[in-house]
XYZ file of N, CA, C and O in Angstrom:
684
model
N 178.633 81.718 76.840
C 178.210 80.667 77.730
C 176.683 80.715 77.836
O 176.122 81.779 78.049
N 176.024 79.569 77.742
C 174.571 79.571 77.844
C 174.118 79.885 79.273
O 174.841 79.645 80.237
N 172.904 80.420 79.398
C 172.353 80.757 80.710
C 171.804 79.535 81.432
O 171.777 79.493 82.661
N 171.355 78.555 80.643
C 170.778 77.353 81.234
C 171.356 76.110 80.577
O 171.891 76.153 79.471
N 171.222 75.002 81.282
C 171.608 73.694 80.765
C 170.526 72.720 81.220
O 170.277 72.587 82.419
N 169.863 72.087 80.270
C 168.744 71.192 80.563
C 167.699 71.875 81.437
O 167.217 71.325 82.423
N 167.415 73.122 81.115
C 166.404 73.934 81.800
C 166.797 74.334 83.228
O 165.960 74.786 83.998
N 168.051 74.137 83.590
C 168.550 74.565 84.897
C 169.506 75.728 84.701
O 170.253 75.768 83.724
N 169.543 76.679 85.647
C 170.524 77.755 85.531
C 171.943 77.185 85.598
O 172.205 76.230 86.329
N 172.857 77.744 84.843
C 174.234 77.247 84.786
C 174.972 77.489 86.102
O 175.797 76.674 86.517
N 174.663 78.583 86.780
C 175.422 78.945 87.989
C 175.475 77.842 89.050
O 176.567 77.493 89.498
N 174.345 77.258 89.465
C 174.460 76.204 90.478
C 175.224 74.981 89.976
O 175.764 74.226 90.773
N 175.283 74.804 88.678
C 176.027 73.673 88.130
C 177.530 73.946 88.137
O 178.329 73.120 88.581
N 177.926 75.117 87.647
C 179.352 75.435 87.541
C 179.969 75.783 88.902
O 181.154 75.577 89.130
N 179.143 76.290 89.799
C 179.677 76.688 91.099
C 180.236 75.481 91.855
O 181.191 75.618 92.621
N 179.686 74.307 91.614
C 180.195 73.124 92.306
C 181.621 72.788 91.875
O 182.431 72.351 92.692
N 181.932 72.998 90.622
C 183.314 72.789 90.166
C 184.255 73.789 90.846
O 185.361 73.427 91.270
N 183.804 75.016 90.982
C 184.627 76.050 91.617
C 184.798 75.764 93.104
O 185.887 75.940 93.654
N 183.735 75.308 93.746
C 183.784 75.011 95.176
C 184.725 73.841 95.466
O 185.264 73.740 96.563
N 184.960 73.001 94.497
C 185.921 71.911 94.658
C 187.321 72.374 94.248
O 188.307 72.119 94.947
N 187.426 73.071 93.117
C 188.733 73.432 92.566
C 189.496 74.423 93.443
O 190.701 74.253 93.660
N 188.834 75.453 93.944
C 189.545 76.472 94.727
C 190.110 75.883 96.024
O 191.309 76.030 96.297
N 189.304 75.195 96.848
C 189.903 74.613 98.059
C 190.944 73.538 97.763
O 191.945 73.429 98.483
N 190.734 72.747 96.705
C 191.729 71.727 96.351
C 193.050 72.391 95.965
O 194.131 71.946 96.379
N 192.963 73.453 95.178
C 194.175 74.191 94.807
C 194.818 74.816 96.035
O 196.041 74.740 96.215
N 194.009 75.429 96.883
C 194.541 76.082 98.088
C 195.240 75.070 98.994
O 196.351 75.325 99.485
N 194.613 73.935 99.204
C 195.205 72.902 100.055
C 196.498 72.355 99.457
O 197.498 72.165 100.154
N 196.501 72.133 98.154
C 197.685 71.597 97.483
C 198.830 72.608 97.484
O 199.982 72.244 97.739
N 198.512 73.876 97.228
C 199.544 74.918 97.233
C 200.111 75.087 98.647
O 201.331 75.191 98.831
N 199.248 75.106 99.654
C 199.719 75.252 101.034
C 200.578 74.067 101.454
O 201.632 74.240 102.088
N 200.158 72.871 101.092
C 200.942 71.677 101.430
C 202.300 71.727 100.742
O 203.333 71.425 101.355
N 202.318 72.105 99.477
C 203.592 72.204 98.750
C 204.482 73.284 99.341
O 205.705 73.126 99.393
N 203.893 74.375 99.795
C 204.682 75.465 100.368
C 205.325 75.052 101.693
O 206.438 75.476 101.996
N 204.645 74.208 102.455
C 205.125 73.850 103.790
C 205.879 72.527 103.858
O 206.600 72.278 104.830
N 205.733 71.688 102.858
C 206.310 70.343 102.900
C 207.160 70.118 101.660
O 206.671 69.749 100.597
N 208.466 70.328 101.786
C 209.358 70.228 100.612
C 209.279 68.876 99.886
O 209.350 68.843 98.660
N 209.137 67.792 100.609
C 209.075 66.484 99.955
C 207.833 66.391 99.063
O 207.906 65.891 97.942
N 206.696 66.869 99.564
C 205.478 66.891 98.753
C 205.662 67.811 97.557
O 205.262 67.482 96.451
N 206.267 68.986 97.791
C 206.487 69.954 96.709
C 207.277 69.319 95.577
O 206.962 69.503 94.411
N 208.313 68.545 95.916
C 209.131 67.895 94.897
C 208.369 66.840 94.113
O 208.582 66.668 92.912
N 207.457 66.153 94.768
C 206.705 65.089 94.104
C 205.441 65.594 93.416
O 204.946 64.959 92.502
N 204.902 66.723 93.881
C 203.640 67.233 93.333
C 203.801 67.741 91.910
O 202.843 67.732 91.132
N 204.999 68.197 91.565
C 205.239 68.687 90.210
C 204.305 69.824 89.835
O 204.216 70.825 90.535
N 203.570 69.645 88.748
C 202.666 70.673 88.232
C 201.293 70.692 88.905
O 200.499 71.594 88.632
N 200.993 69.729 89.766
C 199.654 69.621 90.336
C 199.173 70.905 91.021
O 198.065 71.379 90.706
N 199.937 71.521 91.935
C 199.436 72.757 92.560
C 199.178 73.867 91.542
O 198.159 74.559 91.623
N 200.062 74.003 90.584
C 199.891 75.035 89.561
C 198.698 74.720 88.651
O 197.891 75.603 88.344
N 198.549 73.463 88.259
C 197.430 73.079 87.386
C 196.087 73.298 88.087
O 195.146 73.835 87.484
N 195.986 72.908 89.346
C 194.741 73.128 90.092
C 194.458 74.620 90.253
O 193.301 75.057 90.153
N 195.500 75.404 90.483
C 195.329 76.850 90.644
C 194.868 77.503 89.351
O 193.997 78.380 89.371
N 195.437 77.081 88.239
C 195.018 77.624 86.939
C 193.570 77.231 86.655
O 192.772 78.050 86.185
N 193.210 75.991 86.970
C 191.827 75.568 86.780
C 190.887 76.429 87.622
O 189.846 76.889 87.139
N 191.253 76.681 88.871
C 190.439 77.540 89.732
C 190.361 78.951 89.166
O 189.287 79.564 89.157
N 191.474 79.457 88.677
C 191.510 80.805 88.111
C 190.605 80.923 86.888
O 189.971 81.960 86.678
N 190.509 79.895 86.105
C 189.627 79.900 84.931
C 188.157 79.792 85.371
O 187.285 80.461 84.824
N 187.891 78.969 86.367
C 186.510 78.756 86.807
C 185.901 79.967 87.508
O 184.696 80.196 87.398
N 186.716 80.733 88.234
C 186.164 81.851 89.015
C 185.418 82.858 88.138
O 184.254 83.173 88.428
N 186.003 83.391 87.059
C 185.237 84.336 86.249
C 184.005 83.706 85.588
O 182.980 84.373 85.420
N 184.093 82.433 85.215
C 182.937 81.760 84.640
C 181.807 81.648 85.665
O 180.633 81.841 85.335
N 182.186 81.363 86.886
C 181.194 81.258 87.957
C 180.568 82.615 88.246
O 179.348 82.725 88.409
N 181.395 83.652 88.300
C 180.876 85.006 88.544
C 179.936 85.414 87.422
O 178.846 85.953 87.667
N 180.333 85.147 86.201
C 179.492 85.538 85.054
C 178.157 84.805 85.072
O 177.098 85.402 84.855
N 178.191 83.517 85.363
C 176.932 82.766 85.417
C 176.081 83.225 86.597
O 174.855 83.239 86.519
N 176.738 83.645 87.673
C 175.999 84.182 88.816
C 175.339 85.507 88.502
O 174.211 85.774 88.938
N 176.028 86.344 87.741
C 175.435 87.630 87.335
C 174.211 87.399 86.456
O 173.197 88.080 86.600
N 174.296 86.411 85.579
C 173.163 86.077 84.723
C 171.989 85.584 85.565
O 170.846 85.997 85.356
N 172.275 84.725 86.531
C 171.225 84.215 87.405
C 170.629 85.345 88.247
O 169.415 85.408 88.432
N 171.468 86.244 88.735
C 170.993 87.347 89.573
C 170.041 88.266 88.825
O 169.169 88.891 89.448
N 170.194 88.339 87.514
C 169.278 89.169 86.725
C 167.852 88.627 86.759
O 166.911 89.373 86.498
N 167.680 87.354 87.080
C 166.364 86.746 87.062
C 165.760 86.480 88.423
O 164.756 85.785 88.530
N 166.390 86.982 89.491
C 165.845 86.780 90.842
C 165.720 88.122 91.556
O 166.308 89.122 91.139
N 164.959 88.111 92.645
C 164.847 89.311 93.465
C 166.185 89.586 94.127
O 166.823 88.669 94.654
N 166.605 90.840 94.130
C 167.887 91.230 94.740
C 167.693 91.500 96.234
O 167.604 92.633 96.671
N 167.638 90.441 97.011
C 167.524 90.576 98.452
C 168.880 91.004 99.018
O 169.899 90.974 98.311
N 168.914 91.352 100.297
C 170.182 91.688 100.946
C 171.142 90.498 100.898
O 172.344 90.676 100.690
N 170.602 89.293 101.077
C 171.443 88.092 101.046
C 172.047 87.880 99.659
O 173.221 87.510 99.538
N 171.281 88.130 98.626
C 171.786 87.982 97.258
C 172.854 89.039 96.993
O 173.910 88.737 96.424
N 172.598 90.258 97.405
C 173.597 91.325 97.193
C 174.896 91.017 97.942
O 175.986 91.228 97.412
N 174.798 90.494 99.157
C 176.012 90.133 99.911
C 176.773 89.032 99.173
O 177.996 89.078 99.069
N 176.042 88.046 98.668
C 176.672 86.947 97.937
C 177.386 87.469 96.687
O 178.517 87.064 96.391
N 176.758 88.383 95.977
C 177.370 88.971 94.784
C 178.635 89.736 95.156
O 179.678 89.589 94.501
N 178.560 90.537 96.211
C 179.730 91.303 96.651
C 180.890 90.383 97.035
O 182.042 90.638 96.660
N 180.601 89.341 97.775
C 181.659 88.403 98.161
C 182.210 87.657 96.950
O 183.417 87.437 96.842
N 181.324 87.272 96.024
C 181.763 86.561 94.818
C 182.720 87.388 93.978
O 183.687 86.865 93.422
N 182.454 88.689 93.917
C 183.344 89.575 93.157
C 184.738 89.660 93.771
O 185.694 90.027 93.097
N 184.878 89.291 95.036
C 186.173 89.370 95.704
C 187.036 88.132 95.581
O 188.159 88.109 96.100
N 186.575 87.097 94.907
C 187.362 85.862 94.817
C 188.456 85.916 93.759
O 189.531 85.341 93.947
N 188.230 86.622 92.663
C 189.213 86.624 91.576
C 190.597 87.103 92.014
O 191.601 86.452 91.687
N 190.714 88.206 92.773
C 192.067 88.597 93.200
C 192.765 87.520 94.032
O 193.975 87.308 93.888
N 192.005 86.825 94.871
C 192.614 85.749 95.667
C 193.041 84.591 94.768
O 194.090 83.966 95.003
N 192.259 84.286 93.747
C 192.631 83.216 92.817
C 193.895 83.584 92.040
O 194.729 82.727 91.752
N 194.051 84.858 91.727
C 195.266 85.322 91.042
C 196.477 85.152 91.962
O 197.521 84.632 91.545
N 196.354 85.568 93.217
C 197.461 85.423 94.171
C 197.792 83.940 94.370
O 198.971 83.559 94.413
N 196.763 83.119 94.476
C 196.973 81.671 94.625
C 197.750 81.111 93.439
O 198.720 80.358 93.609
N 197.364 81.486 92.241
C 198.020 80.982 91.030
C 199.453 81.499 90.927
O 200.372 80.742 90.580
N 199.656 82.770 91.234
C 201.019 83.316 91.214
C 201.889 82.645 92.276
O 203.072 82.363 92.032
N 201.316 82.370 93.428
C 202.053 81.660 94.479
C 202.430 80.253 94.044
O 203.551 79.792 94.284
N 201.501 79.572 93.387
C 201.791 78.223 92.880
C 202.862 78.271 91.806
O 203.769 77.423 91.775
N 202.784 79.274 90.923
C 203.794 79.414 89.863
C 205.173 79.711 90.466
O 206.179 79.163 90.013
N 205.207 80.552 91.473
C 206.485 80.889 92.122
C 207.077 79.666 92.806
O 208.296 79.426 92.722
N 206.233 78.899 93.478
C 206.721 77.680 94.126
C 207.239 76.684 93.086
O 208.274 76.052 93.277
N 206.522 76.556 91.983
C 206.951 75.644 90.920
C 208.293 76.092 90.348
O 209.200 75.285 90.154
N 208.427 77.398 90.094
C 209.676 77.940 89.566
C 210.840 77.655 90.525
O 211.911 77.206 90.094
N 210.636 77.914 91.811
C 211.709 77.700 92.791
C 212.097 76.227 92.876
O 213.283 75.896 92.961
N 211.110 75.360 92.836
C 211.381 73.920 92.910
C 212.145 73.449 91.678
O 213.123 72.704 91.781
N 211.713 73.899 90.504
C 212.410 73.534 89.264
C 213.848 74.046 89.268
O 214.753 73.372 88.803
N 214.030 75.238 89.780
C 215.364 75.838 89.825
C 216.296 75.020 90.719
O 217.468 74.847 90.410
N 215.762 74.491 91.822
C 216.581 73.730 92.765
C 216.804 72.286 92.328
O 217.798 71.685 92.709
N 215.907 71.730 91.550
C 216.016 70.316 91.187
C 216.593 70.076 89.801
O 216.952 68.952 89.475
N 216.683 71.114 88.987
C 217.186 70.950 87.627
C 218.579 71.586 87.519
O 218.704 72.804 87.522
N 219.603 70.762 87.418
C 220.953 71.311 87.334
C 221.187 72.085 86.029
O 220.693 71.713 84.976
N 221.932 73.173 86.152
C 222.366 73.948 84.982
C 223.888 73.978 85.003
O 224.483 74.325 86.014
N 224.450 73.617 83.888
C 225.911 73.575 83.782
C 226.516 72.711 84.888
O 227.556 73.034 85.442
N 225.805 71.628 85.229
C 226.323 70.720 86.244
C 226.125 71.222 87.666
O 226.513 70.537 88.606
N 225.578 72.389 87.855
C 225.393 72.964 89.192
C 223.906 73.126 89.486
O 223.135 73.509 88.605
N 223.542 72.883 90.714
C 222.173 73.174 91.141
C 222.088 74.647 91.515
O 222.927 75.160 92.229
N 221.080 75.311 91.013
C 220.870 76.719 91.348
C 219.853 76.784 92.473
O 218.719 76.335 92.329
N 220.252 77.306 93.596
C 219.319 77.375 94.717
C 218.731 78.781 94.838
O 219.298 79.761 94.375
N 217.584 78.825 95.446
C 216.903 80.085 95.712
C 217.377 80.551 97.080
O 217.496 79.754 98.009
N 217.648 81.832 97.213
C 218.123 82.342 98.497
C 217.074 82.104 99.584
O 215.879 82.033 99.313
N 217.542 81.984 100.797
C 216.641 81.719 101.930
C 215.566 82.805 102.068
O 214.389 82.468 102.214
N 215.928 84.099 102.024
C 214.878 85.126 102.133
C 213.849 85.045 101.005
O 212.653 85.223 101.237
N 214.295 84.735 99.791
C 213.357 84.605 98.682
C 212.465 83.388 98.881
O 211.255 83.452 98.635
N 213.028 82.292 99.346
C 212.236 81.084 99.585
C 211.168 81.342 100.651
O 210.017 80.914 100.496
N 211.520 82.052 101.698
C 210.548 82.391 102.749
C 209.457 83.305 102.183
O 208.271 83.109 102.447
N 209.867 84.297 101.391
C 208.888 85.225 100.797
C 207.936 84.480 99.871
O 206.719 84.724 99.894
N 208.456 83.569 99.051
C 207.606 82.800 98.146
C 206.645 81.904 98.914
O 205.475 81.757 98.543
N 207.130 81.302 99.991
C 206.278 80.457 100.827
C 205.157 81.278 101.455
O 203.990 80.876 101.435
N 205.495 82.447 102.012
C 204.473 83.307 102.615
C 203.462 83.792 101.577
O 202.258 83.868 101.855
N 203.936 84.112 100.389
C 203.043 84.547 99.313
C 202.079 83.425 98.931
O 200.866 83.649 98.789
N 202.605 82.210 98.771
C 201.766 81.064 98.419
C 200.758 80.778 99.521
O 199.580 80.503 99.245
N 201.192 80.859 100.784
C 200.275 80.617 101.898
C 199.208 81.700 102.002
O 198.060 81.414 102.365
N 199.562 82.927 101.664
C 198.576 84.017 101.656
C 197.497 83.746 100.617
O 196.302 83.884 100.892
N 197.911 83.365 99.419
C 196.949 83.045 98.371
C 196.077 81.854 98.739
O 194.863 81.868 98.506
N 196.689 80.832 99.342
C 195.935 79.641 99.727
C 194.933 79.965 100.829
O 193.751 79.600 100.744
N 195.388 80.664 101.850
C 194.496 81.003 102.952
C 193.394 81.960 102.536
O 192.222 81.759 102.873
N 193.758 82.990 101.791
C 192.772 83.978 101.356
C 191.716 83.394 100.437
O 190.521 83.646 100.604
N 192.138 82.586 99.479
C 191.169 82.011 98.541
C 190.292 80.972 99.234
O 189.081 80.908 98.974
N 190.883 80.179 100.110
C 190.087 79.188 100.840
C 189.045 79.843 101.735
O 187.874 79.431 101.763
N 189.443 80.875 102.451
C 188.516 81.597 103.318
C 187.430 82.294 102.501
O 186.247 82.232 102.846
N 187.819 82.935 101.410
C 186.848 83.670 100.602
C 185.823 82.730 99.970
O 184.631 83.044 99.939
N 186.255 81.575 99.485
C 185.293 80.652 98.874
C 184.332 80.108 99.933
O 183.141 79.895 99.653
N 184.801 79.934 101.159
C 183.909 79.491 102.238
C 182.884 80.579 102.566
O 181.694 80.284 102.749
N 183.329 81.824 102.632
C 182.413 82.939 102.906
C 181.369 83.074 101.791
O 180.184 83.293 102.048
N 181.817 82.944 100.536
C 180.899 83.045 99.395
C 179.884 81.909 99.440
O 178.681 82.124 99.235
N 180.353 80.711 99.690
C 179.457 79.562 99.744
C 178.419 79.697 100.847
O 177.241 79.397 100.646
N 178.853 80.169 101.989
C 177.922 80.355 103.101
C 176.875 81.406 102.748
O 175.674 81.208 102.992
N 177.322 82.505 102.160
C 176.370 83.563 101.801
C 175.423 83.094 100.696
O 174.242 83.458 100.686
N 175.917 82.277 99.781
C 175.054 81.732 98.733
C 174.014 80.784 99.301
O 172.839 80.811 98.901
N 174.427 79.962 100.250
C 173.466 79.067 100.902
C 172.417 79.868 101.665
O 171.224 79.541 101.628
N 172.858 80.923 102.343
C 171.898 81.797 103.028
C 170.911 82.406 102.041
O 169.712 82.468 102.304
N 171.424 82.855 100.899
C 170.568 83.506 99.909
C 169.543 82.537 99.327
O 168.413 82.926 99.041
N 169.915 81.276 99.174
C 169.019 80.311 98.545
C 168.128 79.596 99.557
O 166.942 79.415 99.324
N 168.678 79.203 100.692
C 167.956 78.319 101.595
C 167.272 79.013 102.758
O 166.480 78.384 103.442
N 167.548 80.265 103.015
C 166.836 80.975 104.062
C 165.446 81.302 103.517
O 165.282 82.186 102.688
N 164.455 80.594 103.978
C 163.109 80.714 103.411
C 162.489 82.089 103.630
O 161.554 82.453 102.934
N 163.033 82.857 104.569
C 162.489 84.193 104.790
C 162.975 85.181 103.747
O 162.304 86.147 103.442
N 164.181 84.937 103.181
C 164.762 85.922 102.269
C 165.151 85.351 100.919
O 165.723 86.051 100.106
N 164.880 84.074 100.665
C 165.331 83.452 99.417
C 164.690 84.121 98.209
O 163.502 84.407 98.208
N 165.494 84.386 97.172
C 164.946 84.991 95.958
C 164.115 83.984 95.185
O 164.372 82.795 95.216
N 163.128 84.453 94.511
C 162.269 83.596 93.698
C 162.590 83.884 92.234
O 162.448 85.017 91.785
N 163.037 82.861 91.493
C 163.322 83.081 90.073
C 162.053 83.494 89.329
O 160.968 83.015 89.634
N 162.237 84.364 88.368
C 161.103 84.813 87.568
C 160.501 83.630 86.828
O 161.210 82.843 86.217
N 159.202 83.488 86.903
C 158.515 82.404 86.227
C 158.457 81.116 87.030
O 157.876 80.135 86.589
N 159.064 81.085 88.220
C 159.090 79.848 89.009
C 157.698 79.451 89.466
O 157.341 78.272 89.447
N 156.904 80.411 89.888
C 155.554 80.088 90.368
C 154.721 79.469 89.268
O 153.984 78.503 89.507
N 154.871 79.950 88.044
C 154.102 79.388 86.938
C 154.533 77.956 86.635
O 153.712 77.099 86.349
N 155.820 77.667 86.732
C 156.299 76.310 86.456
C 155.827 75.341 87.528
O 155.534 74.196 87.258
N 155.784 75.813 88.774
C 155.398 74.940 89.883
C 153.907 74.587 89.780
O 153.513 73.462 90.068
N 153.080 75.545 89.367
C 151.634 75.306 89.328
C 151.193 74.526 88.093
O 150.043 74.131 88.013
N 152.067 74.319 87.131
C 151.678 73.576 85.917
C 151.477 72.127 86.187
O 151.954 71.429 86.909
């Protein structure tokens, strides 16, 4: 993956896709987990959004690590990096929760041998709680990361200065 695109760092560009994909996936998975009618109509949407988020998270982290190599490592930047590293496990749980919900829905709606196979009530509750955990955890973590990133960039007292920025500004 390139470090820059049109002379801009890739991280601020790709992070916007992640900031949209993770909450969209979390909201869709949570809605599907709590609303059976939506779950039946949503089909692959919660799982597809979750997989997209799962793919974007490591790309965002990698581009952030590249960007961090070129800025001062302030406390705000270090906090943002630490929080960013914690999103991948939540994205995995979110995706597994979406996959489990999709599996359960398919099992209940697709007859086998003329019979509908239902998921036991305790399993359905466990799958719902698992999906909600992934949705809540990933949504909260992406909000915390975004807030810390905004602090790192926009707090004029502690914002990192990219290497070579002063020379570009004075040209």
